Amino acid sequence: MTLPAALSSRLAIPAIVAPMFLVSGPDLVVACCTAGLLGTFPALNQRTTEGFEQWLEEIAARLTAVPRAAPFGVNLIVHKSNTRLDADLARIVAHKVPLVITSLGAVSEVVRAVQSYGGLVLHDVISTRHAEKAVSAGVDGLIAVCAGAGGHAGTLSPFALVSEIRTFFDGPLALAGAITQGRHIAAARVMGADLGYIGSHFIVAEESLASDAQKAMMLDARAADVVYTDRVTGVNANFLAPSLAAATLPDMHGALSIAEEARAWKSIWSAGQGVGTACAVRPAAEICAALVSEYQAAKGIVL
Ligand SMILES: Cc1cc2nc3c(=O)[nH]c(=O)nc-3n(C[C@H](O)[C@H](O)[C@H](O)COP(=O)(O)O)c2cc1C
């Protein structure tokens, strides 16, 4: 594994529980880190920078009490529409957040600020061109967001994107897109990635902030119910078809503000093509334990 030992030695399995808008909060992060998976949340899941800082303090305090907890991470949207970027980054530096996941922009000043205290930056990409730009900006690692992922997924096959990235980058690489089982994480590693990056599978965790209705729709859905469209926010993302059918789509007028984006994502629910394997609402600890035992079993076969 090409992850620095400070991170890898503290993970039960090579997996990151991905940040999800309006879904991930302190309870989910703490439960995943306690189980040995690297839990994360988007800074924008709190409405203000002050609220974001409170979550950082709460998570750090709760994890201090846990022996052998995995480190945690925060997602920063690096884009001009994110008017909180500088303030949130300052809190990240002050609290020395172990991992920062940047989305949209790979900006070297942001990367350097995180690296200044020993933090790591992983940047998520859907194309080789974006991966090259992020490496030039000095990021520590990449997340290849491939076809079938929840949120702003890509359209490339994981075989294609991982292989192209590996022609010029041998640092930490996580793979995202419909990963829901331990054997998928093992498969990602066989394919050339270091870590599995898992989002939608945790929407049905008891600790997720998703509504009961959203969790119920997840349990009913299959891959064919996932629609890839730019009609919701102007950027292509995967959404559950029944939630699209029930909603009024917003008028698109260029990039959405944070508030408009939140309104859209509140009633139109994103999920990746891995939905078909969600079987019950259950504690995150159970979901993590299943991933750990499945990964160990699969490792014996393929790695
Ligand atoms: C409901 C939902 C919200 C998401 N919100 C964010 C986000 O705020 N920031 C981000 O970087 N990625 C976000 N994502 C993408 C995930 O971080 C991750 O890339 C994706 O879920 C991985 O694919 P999977 O869902 O098939 O496991 C979101 C995904 C979902 C399903």
Coordinates of C-alpha atoms in Angstrom, one line a residue, residues 5 18 20-21 37 45 86 89 95 97 103 118 131 143 149 161 175 181 187 195 202-203 227 242-243 286 290 292 300:
A5 CA 2.2 4.4 7.5
A18 CA -16.6 8.8 1.5
M20 CA -21.7 12.7 1.4
F21 CA -23.6 16.0 1.3
L37 CA -12.3 2.6 8.4
N45 CA -22.7 19.7 6.0
D86 CA -10.7 30.2 3.3
L89 CA -9.4 25.8 5.5
H95 CA -7.3 21.5 14.2
V97 CA -7.3 17.4 10.3
S103 CA -13.2 18.3 -4.9
G118 CA 1.5 17.0 8.2
A131 CA -5.6 13.6 -12.3
I143 CA -9.4 9.3 -5.8
A149 CA -20.4 6.1 -8.3
L161 CA -9.0 5.2 -15.3
L175 CA -11.1 3.9 -6.3
Q181 CA -18.4 -5.4 -0.4
A187 CA -10.6 -6.1 -6.4
L195 CA -7.9 1.9 -1.2
F202 CA -23.4 3.9 4.2
I203 CA -26.5 6.0 3.4
V227 CA -30.1 7.9 -13.4
P242 CA -38.1 7.7 -8.0
S243 CA -36.8 10.8 -6.2
E286 CA -22.2 -3.7 11.4
A290 CA -19.0 -7.0 7.3
V292 CA -13.7 -6.1 7.2
G300 CA -6.9 -14.9 0.9

